[in-house]
Short mmCIF file of C-alpha atoms in Angstrom, two decimals:
data_model
loop_
_atom_site.label_atom_id
_atom_site.label_comp_id
_atom_site.label_asym_id
_atom_site.label_seq_id
_atom_site.Cartn_x
_atom_site.Cartn_y
_atom_site.Cartn_z
CA UNK A 123 55.24 56.09 248.09
CA UNK A 124 58.95 58.14 246.12
CA UNK A 125 56.26 60.83 245.33
CA UNK A 126 54.95 61.40 248.34
CA UNK A 127 58.93 61.59 250.07
CA UNK A 128 59.80 64.03 247.55
CA UNK A 129 57.08 66.32 248.79
CA UNK A 130 58.04 65.61 251.81
CA UNK A 131 61.66 67.17 251.39
CA UNK A 132 59.84 70.06 249.12
CA UNK A 133 58.00 71.22 251.80
CA UNK A 134 60.48 70.63 254.93
CA UNK A 135 63.39 72.78 252.81
CA UNK A 136 60.84 75.48 251.89
CA UNK A 137 59.92 75.29 255.50
CA UNK A 138 63.61 75.53 256.68
CA UNK A 139 64.02 78.56 254.25
CA UNK A 140 61.64 80.47 255.47
CA UNK A 141 62.17 79.79 259.22
CA UNK A 142 65.91 81.25 258.52
CA UNK A 143 64.80 84.54 256.43
CA UNK A 144 62.24 85.38 259.14
CA UNK A 145 65.74 84.97 261.79
CA UNK A 146 67.96 87.37 259.54
CA UNK A 147 64.89 89.56 258.92
CA UNK A 148 64.68 89.58 262.96
CA UNK A 149 67.91 90.44 263.32
CA UNK A 150 68.30 92.78 260.08
CA UNK A 151 65.38 94.67 261.97
CA UNK A 152 66.26 94.79 265.86
CA UNK A 153 70.78 94.84 265.03
CA UNK A 154 70.60 97.62 261.53
CA UNK A 155 73.42 99.00 262.99
CA UNK A 156 75.79 95.58 263.11
CA UNK A 157 73.88 94.32 259.89
CA UNK A 158 74.84 97.21 257.82
CA UNK A 159 79.16 97.57 259.60
CA UNK A 160 79.41 94.16 258.67
CA UNK A 161 77.72 95.10 254.92
CA UNK A 162 79.50 97.99 254.87
CA UNK A 163 82.85 95.96 255.65
CA UNK A 164 82.27 93.43 253.55
CA UNK A 165 81.92 96.23 250.82
CA UNK A 166 85.18 97.76 251.44
CA UNK A 167 87.12 94.48 250.92
CA UNK A 168 85.42 93.38 248.31
CA UNK A 169 86.23 96.63 246.13
CA UNK A 170 88.85 95.58 244.52
CA UNK A 171 86.75 93.01 242.53
CA UNK A 172 83.77 95.44 242.03
CA UNK A 173 86.46 97.66 240.41
CA UNK A 174 87.84 94.85 238.73
CA UNK A 175 84.62 93.88 236.98
CA UNK A 176 83.37 96.88 236.05
CA UNK A 177 86.41 98.27 234.52
CA UNK A 178 86.54 94.68 232.66
CA UNK A 179 82.31 95.81 231.67
CA UNK A 180 83.31 98.90 230.37
CA UNK A 181 86.70 97.51 228.64
CA UNK A 182 84.56 94.04 226.96
CA UNK A 183 83.05 95.73 223.91
CA UNK A 184 86.88 97.72 223.14
CA UNK A 185 88.48 94.39 223.32
CA UNK A 186 85.77 92.73 220.94
CA UNK A 187 86.57 95.44 219.05
CA UNK A 188 90.18 95.29 219.19
CA UNK A 189 90.22 91.53 218.61
CA UNK A 190 87.38 91.24 215.62
CA UNK A 191 88.44 94.86 213.61
CA UNK A 192 92.39 94.79 214.09
CA UNK A 193 94.13 91.33 215.29
CA UNK A 194 92.01 88.41 213.22
CA UNK A 195 92.13 90.77 210.00
CA UNK A 196 95.07 91.24 210.45
CA UNK A 197 96.26 87.74 211.16
CA UNK A 198 94.69 86.56 207.91
CA UNK A 199 96.65 89.19 206.04
CA UNK A 200 100.31 87.56 208.04
CA UNK A 201 100.83 83.96 207.29
CA UNK A 202 99.49 81.17 208.50
CA UNK A 203 102.28 79.97 210.72
CA UNK A 204 102.26 83.39 212.11
CA UNK A 205 99.27 83.75 214.84
CA UNK A 206 96.96 80.74 215.23
CA UNK A 207 96.36 79.58 218.84
CA UNK A 208 93.31 81.99 220.28
CA UNK A 209 94.49 81.97 223.20
CA UNK A 210 98.00 84.60 222.35
CA UNK A 211 94.49 86.41 220.13
CA UNK A 212 92.96 87.27 223.36
CA UNK A 213 96.12 88.42 225.17
CA UNK A 214 97.07 90.75 222.59
CA UNK A 215 93.85 92.08 222.14
CA UNK A 216 93.44 92.48 226.33
CA UNK A 217 96.81 93.69 226.23
CA UNK A 218 95.99 96.81 223.81
CA UNK A 219 92.62 97.42 225.48
CA UNK A 220 94.30 98.11 228.77
CA UNK A 221 97.31 100.34 227.00
CA UNK A 222 94.43 102.16 225.73
CA UNK A 223 92.92 102.20 229.03
CA UNK A 224 95.62 103.48 231.03
CA UNK A 225 96.33 105.81 228.24
CA UNK A 226 92.70 107.81 228.77
CA UNK A 227 93.46 107.55 232.71
CA UNK A 228 97.04 109.17 232.60
CA UNK A 229 95.63 112.10 230.07
CA UNK A 230 93.32 113.18 232.79
CA UNK A 231 95.52 112.55 235.71
CA UNK A 232 98.50 114.64 234.03
CA UNK A 233 96.04 117.28 231.33
CA UNK A 234 92.80 117.51 232.93
CA UNK A 235 93.15 117.04 236.21
CA UNK A 236 95.26 119.58 237.56
CA UNK A 237 93.28 122.49 235.17
CA UNK A 238 89.91 121.40 237.13
CA UNK A 239 91.47 121.69 240.48
CA UNK A 240 93.69 124.96 239.60
CA UNK A 241 89.78 126.49 237.86
CA UNK A 242 88.07 125.60 241.88
CA UNK A 243 90.95 126.79 243.74
CA UNK A 244 90.99 130.13 241.91
CA UNK A 245 87.34 131.36 242.06
CA UNK A 246 87.29 130.13 245.52
CA UNK A 247 89.76 133.04 245.88
CA UNK A 248 88.42 135.11 243.05
CA UNK A 249 85.33 134.24 243.88
CA UNK A 250 84.27 138.43 246.10
CA UNK A 251 85.51 140.01 243.27
CA UNK A 252 83.79 137.83 240.63
CA UNK A 253 80.48 138.83 243.53
CA UNK A 254 81.36 142.97 242.85
CA UNK A 255 82.28 142.82 239.13
CA UNK A 256 79.06 141.04 238.53
CA UNK A 257 76.97 144.09 240.87
CA UNK A 258 78.39 146.97 239.12
CA UNK A 259 78.00 145.25 235.94
CA UNK A 260 73.82 144.59 237.36
CA UNK A 261 73.78 148.23 238.34
CA UNK A 262 74.90 149.79 235.07
CA UNK A 263 72.34 147.51 233.20
CA UNK A 264 68.98 148.39 235.64
CA UNK A 265 70.50 152.10 234.89
CA UNK A 266 70.20 151.51 231.58
CA UNK A 267 66.47 149.79 231.77
CA UNK A 268 64.82 151.82 234.15
CA UNK A 269 61.29 150.33 233.45
CA UNK A 270 62.39 146.87 234.31
CA UNK A 271 64.21 148.24 237.49
CA UNK A 272 60.84 149.09 239.31
CA UNK A 273 60.33 145.98 238.55
CA UNK A 274 63.11 144.43 240.73
CA UNK A 275 64.15 147.23 242.87
CA UNK A 276 62.78 146.04 245.67
CA UNK A 277 63.59 142.46 245.81
CA UNK A 278 67.83 143.75 244.41
CA UNK A 279 68.82 144.37 248.46
CA UNK A 280 67.05 141.03 249.76
CA UNK A 281 68.71 139.31 246.90
CA UNK A 282 72.43 140.63 247.67
CA UNK A 283 71.92 140.29 250.96
CA UNK A 284 71.48 136.72 251.12
CA UNK A 285 73.83 136.30 248.57
CA UNK A 286 76.96 137.56 250.50
CA UNK A 287 75.21 135.78 254.21
CA UNK A 288 74.87 132.94 252.38
CA UNK A 289 75.94 131.88 249.19
CA UNK A 290 79.25 133.46 249.64
CA UNK A 291 80.71 131.95 253.00
CA UNK A 292 79.22 128.66 251.56
CA UNK A 293 80.72 128.39 248.26
CA UNK A 294 84.41 129.83 249.74
CA UNK A 295 84.08 127.05 252.88
CA UNK A 296 82.69 124.01 249.75
CA UNK A 297 85.57 124.44 248.02
CA UNK A 298 88.36 125.29 250.88
CA UNK A 299 87.56 121.60 252.76
CA UNK A 300 87.21 120.16 249.27
CA UNK A 301 90.70 121.26 248.74
CA UNK A 302 92.32 120.85 252.28
CA UNK A 303 90.84 117.08 251.39
CA UNK A 304 92.14 116.70 248.85
CA UNK A 305 95.38 117.66 249.74
CA UNK A 306 95.38 116.17 252.73
CA UNK A 307 93.45 112.53 251.92
CA UNK A 308 96.94 111.19 251.53
CA UNK A 309 95.79 107.54 253.35
CA UNK A 310 92.21 107.38 251.31
CA UNK A 311 93.89 107.96 248.17
CA UNK A 312 96.98 105.52 248.47
CA UNK A 313 94.56 103.14 249.34
CA UNK A 314 91.20 103.92 246.91
CA UNK A 315 94.42 103.60 244.19
CA UNK A 316 95.78 100.40 245.50
CA UNK A 317 92.44 99.12 244.69
CA UNK A 318 91.82 100.31 241.42
CA UNK A 319 95.30 99.25 240.46
CA UNK A 320 94.69 95.46 242.08
CA UNK A 321 91.08 95.82 240.15
CA UNK A 322 92.89 96.38 237.39
CA UNK A 323 94.40 93.02 237.71
CA UNK A 324 91.70 92.02 237.96
CA UNK A 325 89.55 92.77 235.39
CA UNK A 326 92.46 91.58 233.04
CA UNK A 327 91.52 87.89 234.03
CA UNK A 328 88.27 88.39 233.80
CA UNK A 329 88.82 89.90 229.83
CA UNK A 330 90.99 86.71 229.81
CA UNK A 331 88.82 84.12 230.50
CA UNK A 332 85.27 85.83 230.29
CA UNK A 333 83.98 82.84 227.94
CA UNK A 334 85.09 80.19 231.16
CA UNK A 335 83.75 81.89 233.09
CA UNK A 336 80.07 82.74 231.83
CA UNK A 337 80.65 78.56 231.14
CA UNK A 338 80.86 77.78 234.54
CA UNK A 339 78.01 79.79 235.61
CA UNK A 340 75.63 78.05 233.23
CA UNK A 341 76.52 75.36 234.77
CA UNK A 342 75.50 76.36 238.49
CA UNK A 343 72.15 77.83 236.84
CA UNK A 344 71.78 74.37 235.42
CA UNK A 345 72.24 72.61 238.27
CA UNK A 346 70.06 74.84 240.04
CA UNK A 347 67.50 75.19 238.33
CA UNK A 348 64.95 73.56 236.35
CA UNK A 349 65.58 73.56 231.76
CA UNK A 350 62.37 75.83 231.50
CA UNK A 351 63.41 78.36 234.42
CA UNK A 352 67.39 78.11 233.20
CA UNK A 353 67.23 79.53 230.65
CA UNK A 354 64.78 82.43 230.94
CA UNK A 355 67.16 83.12 233.67
CA UNK A 356 70.45 83.10 231.27
CA UNK A 357 67.99 85.38 228.69
CA UNK A 358 67.06 87.49 230.99
CA UNK A 359 70.59 87.70 232.24
CA UNK A 360 71.56 88.77 228.21
CA UNK A 361 68.99 91.17 228.57
CA UNK A 362 69.72 92.75 230.97
CA UNK A 363 73.21 92.60 229.74
CA UNK A 364 72.30 94.25 226.36
CA UNK A 365 70.81 96.80 227.96
CA UNK A 366 72.68 98.34 230.29
CA UNK A 367 75.98 97.54 228.40
CA UNK A 368 74.59 99.51 225.32
CA UNK A 369 72.78 102.35 227.64
CA UNK A 370 76.12 102.14 229.79
CA UNK A 371 78.96 101.94 226.59
CA UNK A 372 76.56 104.07 224.64
CA UNK A 373 76.41 107.36 227.24
CA UNK A 374 80.26 107.16 228.03
CA UNK A 375 80.96 107.83 224.53
CA UNK A 376 78.80 109.98 223.88
CA UNK A 377 78.85 112.39 227.62
CA UNK A 378 82.66 111.98 226.01
CA UNK A 379 82.40 113.45 222.69
CA UNK A 380 80.03 116.54 223.96
CA UNK A 381 82.86 116.58 227.08
CA UNK A 382 85.55 117.33 223.96
CA UNK A 383 83.28 119.31 221.60
CA UNK A 384 82.28 121.53 224.07
CA UNK A 385 86.14 122.20 225.20
CA UNK A 386 87.13 123.23 221.22
CA UNK A 387 83.77 125.22 220.99
CA UNK A 388 84.39 126.95 223.97
CA UNK A 389 88.60 127.28 223.47
CA UNK A 390 86.69 129.21 220.28
CA UNK A 391 84.78 131.58 222.15
CA UNK A 392 87.36 131.86 224.66
CA UNK A 393 85.45 131.30 227.39
CA UNK A 394 86.82 131.58 230.90
CA UNK A 395 87.30 128.02 232.66
CA UNK A 396 86.47 125.87 230.07
CA UNK A 397 88.29 123.10 230.85
CA UNK A 398 86.34 122.79 234.15
CA UNK A 399 83.32 123.81 232.39
CA UNK A 400 83.77 120.90 229.42
CA UNK A 401 84.63 118.61 232.63
CA UNK A 402 80.75 119.34 234.62
CA UNK A 403 79.53 119.55 231.23
CA UNK A 404 80.35 116.09 230.13
CA UNK A 405 80.11 114.70 233.04
CA UNK A 406 76.44 115.61 233.63
CA UNK A 407 75.52 114.18 230.41
CA UNK A 408 75.29 111.15 231.27
CA UNK A 409 72.15 111.66 233.02
CA UNK A 410 69.59 111.72 230.67
CA UNK A 411 67.74 114.99 229.90
CA UNK A 412 68.35 116.63 233.40
CA UNK A 413 71.63 115.96 232.85
CA UNK A 414 72.54 119.72 230.21
CA UNK A 415 70.36 121.32 232.85
CA UNK A 416 72.39 120.13 236.06
CA UNK A 417 75.41 121.19 234.37
CA UNK A 418 74.68 124.26 232.83
CA UNK A 419 73.19 125.75 235.71
CA UNK A 420 76.18 125.60 238.02
CA UNK A 421 78.08 126.96 234.54
CA UNK A 422 76.89 129.72 233.95
CA UNK A 423 76.26 131.20 237.92
CA UNK A 424 80.18 130.68 237.84
CA UNK A 425 79.93 132.37 233.99
CA UNK A 426 77.73 135.09 235.42
CA UNK A 427 80.45 136.22 238.43
CA UNK A 428 83.34 136.08 235.56
CA UNK A 429 81.54 137.69 232.67
CA UNK A 430 78.07 138.53 232.18
CA UNK A 431 78.83 138.47 228.09
CA UNK A 432 80.32 134.86 228.16
CA UNK A 433 77.71 133.23 230.30
CA UNK A 434 75.23 133.91 227.45
CA UNK A 435 78.17 133.23 225.08
CA UNK A 436 78.30 129.70 226.94
CA UNK A 437 73.86 129.80 227.23
CA UNK A 438 73.81 129.98 223.58
CA UNK A 439 76.96 127.23 223.09
CA UNK A 440 75.24 124.70 225.50
CA UNK A 441 71.51 125.16 223.72
CA UNK A 442 73.68 124.32 220.08
CA UNK A 443 75.59 121.66 220.88
CA UNK A 444 72.70 119.76 223.32
CA UNK A 445 70.26 120.23 220.93
CA UNK A 446 73.23 118.49 217.98
CA UNK A 447 73.42 116.28 220.49
CA UNK A 448 69.61 115.04 221.51
CA UNK A 449 68.97 115.22 217.63
CA UNK A 450 72.28 113.38 216.25
CA UNK A 451 74.97 112.63 218.74
CA UNK A 452 73.02 110.54 220.95
CA UNK A 453 70.43 108.85 218.66
CA UNK A 454 73.59 107.27 216.78
CA UNK A 455 75.92 106.26 219.16
CA UNK A 456 72.43 105.53 221.84
CA UNK A 457 70.32 103.86 219.11
CA UNK A 458 67.15 102.06 220.98
CA UNK A 459 69.53 100.69 223.76
CA UNK A 460 66.78 100.94 226.50
CA UNK A 461 63.55 100.44 224.52
CA UNK A 462 62.12 102.80 226.97
CA UNK A 463 59.58 106.17 225.72
CA UNK A 464 60.10 109.64 227.03
CA UNK A 465 57.51 109.45 230.17
CA UNK A 466 59.04 106.45 231.71
CA UNK A 467 62.86 107.75 231.32
CA UNK A 468 61.82 110.26 232.87
CA UNK A 469 59.99 108.00 235.45
CA UNK A 470 63.20 106.24 236.06
CA UNK A 471 65.19 109.37 236.73
CA UNK A 472 63.25 110.59 239.42
CA UNK A 473 62.34 107.52 241.07
CA UNK A 474 66.05 106.01 241.63
CA UNK A 475 67.33 109.93 241.58
CA UNK A 476 65.17 109.97 244.16
CA UNK A 477 66.54 106.91 246.44
CA UNK A 478 70.07 106.73 245.04
CA UNK A 479 71.01 110.51 244.62
CA UNK A 480 73.06 111.24 240.77
CA UNK A 481 74.16 107.76 240.73
CA UNK A 482 70.82 106.84 240.56
CA UNK A 483 70.04 109.36 238.54
CA UNK A 484 72.47 107.32 235.86
CA UNK A 485 71.63 103.86 236.42
CA UNK A 486 68.11 104.53 237.21
CA UNK A 487 66.77 104.40 233.02
CA UNK A 488 68.74 100.38 232.23
CA UNK A 489 67.14 99.46 235.93
CA UNK A 490 63.56 99.96 234.71
CA UNK A 491 64.59 99.60 231.57
CA UNK A 492 64.65 95.31 232.68
CA UNK A 493 61.87 96.11 235.35
CA UNK A 494 58.93 97.19 232.79
CA UNK A 495 60.97 94.20 229.76
CA UNK A 496 59.87 91.04 233.21
CA UNK A 497 56.82 92.94 233.68
CA UNK A 498 56.48 93.26 230.05
CA UNK A 499 57.07 89.26 229.37
CA UNK A 500 54.70 88.34 232.20
CA UNK A 501 51.47 90.05 231.50
CA UNK A 502 52.59 88.95 227.60
CA UNK A 503 52.60 85.47 229.07
CA UNK A 504 49.82 85.01 231.11
CA UNK A 505 47.83 86.94 228.13
CA UNK A 506 48.78 84.15 226.01
CA UNK A 507 47.77 81.66 228.53
CA UNK A 508 44.56 83.24 227.89
CA UNK A 509 43.88 82.42 224.48
CA UNK A 510 44.53 86.66 224.38
CA UNK A 511 46.13 89.32 222.50
CA UNK A 512 49.34 90.76 223.08
CA UNK A 513 49.34 92.97 221.52
CA UNK A 514 48.34 96.91 222.39
CA UNK A 515 45.74 98.61 220.14
CA UNK A 516 43.41 95.90 220.42
CA UNK A 517 42.76 97.22 224.47
CA UNK A 518 42.76 101.04 223.06
CA UNK A 519 39.09 101.18 223.03
CA UNK A 520 37.62 97.47 223.14
CA UNK A 521 36.87 95.42 226.26
CA UNK A 522 37.39 92.16 226.13
CA UNK A 523 34.23 90.38 226.63
CA UNK A 524 32.88 86.55 226.46
CA UNK A 525 29.47 84.59 226.60
CA UNK A 526 28.29 81.03 226.15
CA UNK A 527 27.85 80.90 222.28
CA UNK A 528 31.48 82.50 221.41
CA UNK A 529 34.31 80.57 222.39
CA UNK A 530 37.81 81.85 222.47
CA UNK A 531 40.29 80.03 219.99
CA UNK A 532 42.91 82.14 220.33
CA UNK A 533 41.54 82.97 216.38
CA UNK A 534 38.89 84.70 216.85
CA UNK A 535 37.88 86.65 219.90
CA UNK A 536 35.40 89.23 221.09
CA UNK A 537 35.22 92.14 222.48
CA UNK A 538 32.95 95.11 223.19
CA UNK A 539 33.97 98.43 222.75
CA UNK A 540 33.73 99.98 226.75
CA UNK A 541 31.94 97.57 228.56
CA UNK A 542 31.81 99.68 231.56
CA UNK A 543 30.11 102.11 229.58
CA UNK A 544 28.07 99.50 227.17
CA UNK A 545 27.57 96.46 228.33
CA UNK A 546 26.58 93.67 226.43
CA UNK A 547 23.14 92.94 226.00
CA UNK A 548 21.95 90.61 223.68
CA UNK A 549 20.23 92.18 221.25
CA UNK A 550 21.78 96.59 221.92
CA UNK A 551 25.23 95.84 222.37
CA UNK A 552 28.06 96.42 219.31
CA UNK A 553 29.67 92.72 219.61
CA UNK A 554 33.27 92.91 217.20
CA UNK A 555 34.20 89.69 216.37
CA UNK A 556 38.55 90.11 215.69
CA UNK A 557 40.61 87.25 214.05
CA UNK A 558 44.04 87.58 214.75
CA UNK A 559 47.00 86.77 212.74
CA UNK A 560 49.39 85.62 215.54
CA UNK A 561 52.80 86.86 213.68
CA UNK A 562 51.16 89.67 213.36
CA UNK A 563 50.39 89.63 216.75
CA UNK A 564 53.60 89.20 218.15
CA UNK A 565 54.98 91.84 215.41
CA UNK A 566 52.81 94.52 217.52
CA UNK A 567 53.42 93.48 220.88
CA UNK A 568 57.23 93.65 219.81
CA UNK A 569 56.45 97.25 218.00
CA UNK A 570 54.16 98.90 220.81
CA UNK A 571 56.64 97.68 224.05
CA UNK A 572 58.76 100.29 223.74
CA UNK A 573 56.02 103.30 223.49
CA UNK A 574 53.64 101.41 225.35
CA UNK A 575 52.78 102.88 229.17
#
């Protein structure tokens, strides 16, 4: 009787949730504007906490490094009476971490942003002169190459007209509007600055008590869910954290190194607008695969108008740096942080970039890595319940096919050669009995998961 009453309660709760979900869906469908306005308002109110969580998430590896590699070894060298309390060690680590973060922000504000802003204004003012200079250089180049002139001469007038009528006015208007918005948006700038400062304060509290907040979250999960589901959820969150954290922090460090390296090399070769181009290359390098292209194209266009020879030098430099990054720097820093093959990385960038723009191109790779891992785990669990191997190599050239006299025990499994092409017929079909080593099977599954589609 008690079991029956429990089932009735569960059915009632599920019915109530379904009804509430239907009402919410109906409201959102026919009142989308008000719904999105409420969402925007909530998002604006929570912005300091979003800043705080993001800053804390980025600075957490730095704090761990300072705490484990600097403070604790220093504590061992000092007398036993010096630093005993863990909270004091954490406080010192957080102070040093925040000081490091603020020094980087200060360096960007004082050194980088003014030069970048000045370069943008300079390009806007000198853009017509740069275009005329590039046009004269191109004409001389065509005069010295008669064969090339015959090919491109019919198109030159149209290209020049299109650039003067469309590209040049829009470029000047965009730069002027950007400069006006930066200078005139004082209220917006101050408002975001206040939220950013509040975010730093919230990040300090999160870093100081991160173990406490994680423990409280686990308490809630264990209170709401069954043990198995709770542990699965916690493990999935840990995997997502490892994937996101490894990729996010690794890409930021990698892009910072590439930006600094680009600045040094461009300064040696005296490339114009060195700071602006280095910032563009460093920021776009965060996006895998397509990032270097997105950073190189506008930089080459700017340099073509200023000095075509310098543009060619820049193109050679950026190709060498990206090869260095792709083959040495990136793998050392990122390692196998996502576990995705090149195909799935390009797929994630394309799909999420199409939905969410540049932000989606950046966040899409680690997000899809989590989705991919969830699907892989689900498929492997279903296969294991059917006593089938989860290693992909067993399914490359064969299909599973059961019959009455061979029982799938998980140790001996029968496969036939592509059943759609060669359906097993008694006495004619090719039958293969595969003996499965479970430990070997698990190892194969883990190694194949990063490259299988």
